[in-house]
Structures are given as C-alpha cells and as structure tokens.
mmCIF file of C-alpha atoms and ligand atoms in Angstrom:
data_model
loop_
_atom_site.group_PDB
_atom_site.id
_atom_site.type_symbol
_atom_site.label_atom_id
_atom_site.label_comp_id
_atom_site.label_asym_id
_atom_site.label_seq_id
_atom_site.Cartn_x
_atom_site.Cartn_y
_atom_site.Cartn_z
ATOM 1 C CA UNK Z 1 13.897 -45.914 19.559
ATOM 2 C CA UNK Z 2 15.761 -43.184 21.436
ATOM 3 C CA UNK Z 3 17.084 -43.671 24.944
ATOM 4 C CA UNK Z 4 14.298 -41.399 26.181
ATOM 5 C CA UNK Z 5 11.596 -43.490 24.499
ATOM 6 C CA UNK Z 6 13.196 -46.664 25.844
ATOM 7 C CA UNK Z 7 13.289 -45.095 29.295
ATOM 8 C CA UNK Z 8 9.606 -44.151 29.158
ATOM 9 C CA UNK Z 9 8.611 -47.645 27.990
ATOM 10 C CA UNK Z 10 10.709 -49.225 30.741
ATOM 11 C CA UNK Z 11 9.206 -46.908 33.323
ATOM 12 C CA UNK Z 12 5.678 -47.882 32.346
ATOM 13 C CA UNK Z 13 6.524 -51.538 32.975
ATOM 14 C CA UNK Z 14 8.393 -50.711 36.178
ATOM 15 C CA UNK Z 15 5.326 -49.069 37.679
ATOM 16 C CA UNK Z 16 2.864 -51.588 36.227
ATOM 17 C CA UNK Z 17 4.827 -54.521 37.669
ATOM 18 C CA UNK Z 18 5.177 -52.735 41.026
ATOM 19 C CA UNK Z 19 8.963 -53.048 40.950
ATOM 20 C CA UNK Z 20 9.093 -49.935 43.142
ATOM 21 C CA UNK Z 21 7.981 -51.934 46.173
ATOM 22 C CA UNK Z 22 11.482 -52.951 47.254
ATOM 23 C CA UNK Z 23 12.580 -49.289 47.127
ATOM 24 C CA UNK Z 24 9.860 -47.851 49.326
ATOM 25 C CA UNK Z 25 11.270 -45.873 52.248
ATOM 26 C CA UNK Z 26 10.950 -42.424 53.831
ATOM 27 C CA UNK Z 27 12.696 -39.131 53.095
ATOM 28 C CA UNK Z 28 14.617 -39.373 56.393
ATOM 29 C CA UNK Z 29 18.032 -41.034 55.908
ATOM 30 C CA UNK Z 30 18.195 -44.209 58.024
ATOM 31 C CA UNK Z 31 21.946 -43.853 58.578
ATOM 32 C CA UNK Z 32 21.760 -40.092 59.308
ATOM 33 C CA UNK Z 33 24.458 -39.528 56.668
ATOM 34 C CA UNK Z 34 24.762 -37.026 53.816
ATOM 35 C CA UNK Z 35 27.234 -37.717 51.020
ATOM 36 C CA UNK Z 36 28.742 -35.111 48.712
ATOM 37 C CA UNK Z 37 30.302 -36.904 45.776
ATOM 38 C CA UNK Z 38 31.282 -36.411 42.151
ATOM 39 C CA UNK Z 39 28.781 -36.926 39.330
ATOM 40 C CA UNK Z 40 31.218 -39.310 37.601
ATOM 41 C CA UNK Z 41 29.175 -42.111 35.999
ATOM 42 C CA UNK Z 42 31.533 -44.760 37.349
ATOM 43 C CA UNK Z 43 30.309 -43.890 40.843
ATOM 44 C CA UNK Z 44 26.540 -43.975 40.213
ATOM 45 C CA UNK Z 45 26.049 -47.515 41.449
ATOM 46 C CA UNK Z 46 29.552 -48.131 42.750
ATOM 47 C CA UNK Z 47 29.328 -45.851 45.815
ATOM 48 C CA UNK Z 48 26.058 -47.347 47.138
ATOM 49 C CA UNK Z 49 27.304 -50.892 46.421
ATOM 50 C CA UNK Z 50 30.792 -50.424 47.875
ATOM 51 C CA UNK Z 51 29.572 -48.577 50.989
ATOM 52 C CA UNK Z 52 26.422 -50.641 51.526
ATOM 53 C CA UNK Z 53 23.992 -47.745 51.088
ATOM 54 C CA UNK Z 54 20.486 -48.924 50.350
ATOM 55 C CA UNK Z 55 17.638 -46.761 49.131
ATOM 56 C CA UNK Z 56 16.634 -44.516 52.029
ATOM 57 C CA UNK Z 57 19.937 -44.829 53.905
ATOM 58 C CA UNK Z 58 21.715 -41.578 52.938
ATOM 59 C CA UNK Z 59 21.205 -38.222 51.258
ATOM 60 C CA UNK Z 60 23.417 -37.979 48.171
ATOM 61 C CA UNK Z 61 24.411 -34.619 46.679
ATOM 62 C CA UNK Z 62 26.407 -34.740 43.462
ATOM 63 C CA UNK Z 63 28.236 -32.296 41.272
ATOM 64 C CA UNK Z 64 31.347 -32.172 39.110
ATOM 65 C CA UNK Z 65 34.251 -32.769 41.483
ATOM 66 C CA UNK Z 66 32.334 -33.112 44.790
ATOM 67 C CA UNK Z 67 33.003 -29.474 45.616
ATOM 68 C CA UNK Z 68 31.372 -26.618 47.494
ATOM 69 C CA UNK Z 69 32.030 -23.822 45.012
ATOM 70 C CA UNK Z 70 30.089 -21.217 46.969
ATOM 71 C CA UNK Z 71 29.503 -21.109 50.764
ATOM 72 C CA UNK Z 72 25.915 -20.000 50.145
ATOM 73 C CA UNK Z 73 25.209 -21.987 46.999
ATOM 74 C CA UNK Z 74 22.936 -24.953 46.403
ATOM 75 C CA UNK Z 75 25.286 -27.596 47.859
ATOM 76 C CA UNK Z 76 25.527 -25.864 51.240
ATOM 77 C CA UNK Z 77 21.798 -25.221 51.193
ATOM 78 C CA UNK Z 78 21.180 -28.928 50.568
ATOM 79 C CA UNK Z 79 23.465 -29.776 53.492
ATOM 80 C CA UNK Z 80 21.546 -27.303 55.692
ATOM 81 C CA UNK Z 81 18.298 -29.079 54.852
ATOM 82 C CA UNK Z 82 19.943 -32.464 55.414
ATOM 83 C CA UNK Z 83 21.144 -31.393 58.875
ATOM 84 C CA UNK Z 84 18.242 -29.283 60.121
ATOM 85 C CA UNK Z 85 15.236 -30.973 58.523
ATOM 86 C CA UNK Z 86 16.315 -34.545 57.872
ATOM 87 C CA UNK Z 87 18.418 -35.447 60.893
ATOM 88 C CA UNK Z 88 21.840 -35.849 59.281
ATOM 89 C CA UNK Z 89 24.692 -36.164 61.803
ATOM 90 C CA UNK Z 90 27.609 -37.110 59.530
ATOM 91 C CA UNK Z 91 28.656 -35.512 56.238
ATOM 92 C CA UNK Z 92 30.934 -37.496 53.917
ATOM 93 C CA UNK Z 93 32.826 -35.726 51.137
ATOM 94 C CA UNK Z 94 33.892 -38.411 48.659
ATOM 95 C CA UNK Z 95 36.338 -37.446 45.926
ATOM 96 C CA UNK Z 96 37.833 -39.968 43.551
ATOM 97 C CA UNK Z 97 40.962 -40.827 41.624
ATOM 98 C CA UNK Z 98 41.037 -39.923 37.909
ATOM 99 C CA UNK Z 99 38.461 -37.125 38.388
ATOM 100 C CA UNK Z 100 37.645 -35.085 35.284
ATOM 101 C CA UNK Z 101 37.798 -31.891 37.336
ATOM 102 C CA UNK Z 102 41.459 -32.488 38.100
ATOM 103 C CA UNK Z 103 43.421 -30.216 35.792
ATOM 104 C CA UNK Z 104 40.315 -28.891 34.046
ATOM 105 C CA UNK Z 105 41.169 -25.656 32.215
ATOM 106 C CA UNK Z 106 38.653 -22.853 31.700
ATOM 107 C CA UNK Z 107 40.230 -22.007 28.329
ATOM 108 C CA UNK Z 108 39.431 -25.464 26.997
ATOM 109 C CA UNK Z 109 35.727 -25.211 27.894
ATOM 110 C CA UNK Z 110 35.518 -21.653 26.607
ATOM 111 C CA UNK Z 111 37.048 -22.887 23.340
ATOM 112 C CA UNK Z 112 34.350 -25.573 23.091
ATOM 113 C CA UNK Z 113 31.685 -22.952 23.761
ATOM 114 C CA UNK Z 114 32.961 -20.984 20.752
ATOM 115 C CA UNK Z 115 32.685 -24.142 18.609
ATOM 116 C CA UNK Z 116 29.046 -24.432 19.751
ATOM 117 C CA UNK Z 117 28.388 -20.857 18.637
ATOM 118 C CA UNK Z 118 28.456 -19.141 22.032
ATOM 119 C CA UNK Z 119 29.578 -15.613 21.141
ATOM 120 C CA UNK Z 120 32.376 -13.897 23.022
ATOM 121 C CA UNK Z 121 30.135 -10.914 23.871
ATOM 122 C CA UNK Z 122 28.004 -13.208 26.052
ATOM 123 C CA UNK Z 123 31.048 -14.185 28.087
ATOM 124 C CA UNK Z 124 32.092 -10.535 28.271
ATOM 125 C CA UNK Z 125 28.640 -9.610 29.541
ATOM 126 C CA UNK Z 126 28.795 -12.297 32.225
ATOM 127 C CA UNK Z 127 32.221 -11.035 33.286
ATOM 128 C CA UNK Z 128 30.823 -7.486 33.500
ATOM 129 C CA UNK Z 129 28.127 -8.835 35.837
ATOM 130 C CA UNK Z 130 30.936 -9.739 38.220
ATOM 131 C CA UNK Z 131 31.325 -13.459 37.488
ATOM 132 C CA UNK Z 132 34.919 -14.683 37.391
ATOM 133 C CA UNK Z 133 34.250 -17.057 34.480
ATOM 134 C CA UNK Z 134 37.814 -18.393 34.398
ATOM 135 C CA UNK Z 135 37.758 -19.274 38.080
ATOM 136 C CA UNK Z 136 34.272 -20.763 37.816
ATOM 137 C CA UNK Z 137 35.272 -23.100 34.989
ATOM 138 C CA UNK Z 138 38.640 -24.120 36.396
ATOM 139 C CA UNK Z 139 38.990 -27.469 38.148
ATOM 140 C CA UNK Z 140 41.483 -28.384 40.857
ATOM 141 C CA UNK Z 141 45.106 -29.512 40.802
ATOM 142 C CA UNK Z 142 44.598 -32.406 43.209
ATOM 143 C CA UNK Z 143 41.350 -34.249 43.992
ATOM 144 C CA UNK Z 144 42.846 -35.185 47.354
ATOM 145 C CA UNK Z 145 43.536 -31.532 48.281
ATOM 146 C CA UNK Z 146 40.127 -30.505 46.963
ATOM 147 C CA UNK Z 147 38.364 -32.932 49.318
ATOM 148 C CA UNK Z 148 40.383 -31.574 52.225
ATOM 149 C CA UNK Z 149 39.451 -28.016 51.265
ATOM 150 C CA UNK Z 150 35.760 -28.900 50.848
ATOM 151 C CA UNK Z 151 35.724 -30.616 54.249
ATOM 152 C CA UNK Z 152 37.198 -27.450 55.782
ATOM 153 C CA UNK Z 153 34.624 -25.216 54.092
ATOM 154 C CA UNK Z 154 31.756 -27.326 55.464
ATOM 155 C CA UNK Z 155 33.326 -27.814 58.898
ATOM 156 C CA UNK Z 156 33.993 -24.100 59.364
ATOM 157 C CA UNK Z 157 30.703 -22.939 57.849
ATOM 158 C CA UNK Z 158 29.017 -20.517 60.281
ATOM 159 C CA UNK Z 159 25.662 -22.288 59.939
ATOM 160 C CA UNK Z 160 26.845 -25.875 60.424
ATOM 161 C CA UNK Z 161 26.510 -26.895 64.082
ATOM 162 C CA UNK Z 162 29.690 -28.112 65.780
ATOM 163 C CA UNK Z 163 28.232 -31.552 66.613
ATOM 164 C CA UNK Z 164 27.935 -32.446 62.917
ATOM 165 C CA UNK Z 165 30.934 -34.584 61.902
ATOM 166 C CA UNK Z 166 32.489 -33.906 58.483
ATOM 167 C CA UNK Z 167 34.709 -36.583 56.940
ATOM 168 C CA UNK Z 168 36.828 -36.656 53.772
ATOM 169 C CA UNK Z 169 37.410 -39.750 51.622
ATOM 170 C CA UNK Z 170 38.850 -40.766 48.279
ATOM 171 C CA UNK Z 171 37.306 -43.660 46.360
ATOM 172 C CA UNK Z 172 38.851 -45.725 43.591
ATOM 173 C CA UNK Z 173 36.388 -45.573 40.637
ATOM 174 C CA UNK Z 174 37.465 -49.061 39.493
ATOM 175 C CA UNK Z 175 37.547 -51.078 42.699
ATOM 176 C CA UNK Z 176 35.388 -49.019 45.075
ATOM 177 C CA UNK Z 177 38.206 -48.997 47.654
ATOM 178 C CA UNK Z 178 37.622 -46.127 50.090
ATOM 179 C CA UNK Z 179 40.448 -44.291 51.854
ATOM 180 C CA UNK Z 180 40.012 -41.794 54.658
ATOM 181 C CA UNK Z 181 41.714 -38.436 54.172
HETATM 182 ZN ZN1 LIG I 1 34.971 -36.684 39.318
#
C-alpha cells in the first residue's frame, strides 16, 4: 500500500469516527497572530507544540527558508489577507538553525535538474523572460540575517499598516527553544 493509499484509508476512518470534532474552529485566528516559518519537516508539529498554538490560534505561512522573496508575491499577499480580512495584529517570522536554505547554491540545483532531464534551453528561455534563475535558486548565508531582512521587508512594506507588529525569531529544530532576534 502506498503512502497515498494509506492516507486515504486513514482519512476515511478519521471522518467516520468524527475525530475532527476536537479541531473544529473558525477561520479567524484566536491569537490574532500570523507566522511565517520554514517548511522544514522538523518544525511541522514542533512549532505548534513548543509555542502552544492550537488549531485555530494562528495563521501559518510556510516556504523554504521562511522568506519573502518578492514584495508582491504570494507570501505578502497572504499576510495582507491575514491582516485586513482575518484580524491579525502580530506577524512572527520564525527561522531556524540548520536550515537547508543556508548556503544553498543555485548551481547544485541546476545540476540536479540536468540529471532529471531538464534541458538547458528551458533555463535559457526562462532567463530570456527576465527571471534571474541563479538568484531565485540561491539560499542565504545566515538564517539569522535572513530573518532580520524578512522582518524589515514586511515592516517597511507600503501596504502593511504601522500598527501591525512584526517580530523575528530563531527556533532550535531539536529542542523547540525560541530566541528573539
Ligand atoms: Zn529551513
């Protein structure tokens, strides 16, 4: 049985046994908090457990590295919705130690693309369309500095109201210890 089949079988039982009942809540975050964090699997359950976030408490936006890579991309749009439609008053950017985006090299990913039969002319075409592929696929030197930079991007965004508080943190992916930046 594949993981997908197992998942579907589990889901059937989950719904049948009404296990969803303890998760029922509204779309409005009880704690008026939005979190931008890394997609690292070590954080999936660790962040809610370590910070006492229950279902319905916070909006969680995740990507590789907990970054805002474009001021008018999907992360900022999600934060706009969180602030203007869902009542968020605090935004938490949570980076972590040992992040895969730290030191990530574009050349390495492009090399792996070639192994998976992505032809060079496709990359050339994307570059001709004005995408800086190397920049897009490059990580950061320091997760700590990246959080600080992301906090600044959000804080100084022209469409984020000045009464919204933006905070930066680093979390330890082993212990869940949170440090303010
Ligand atoms: Zn990470």
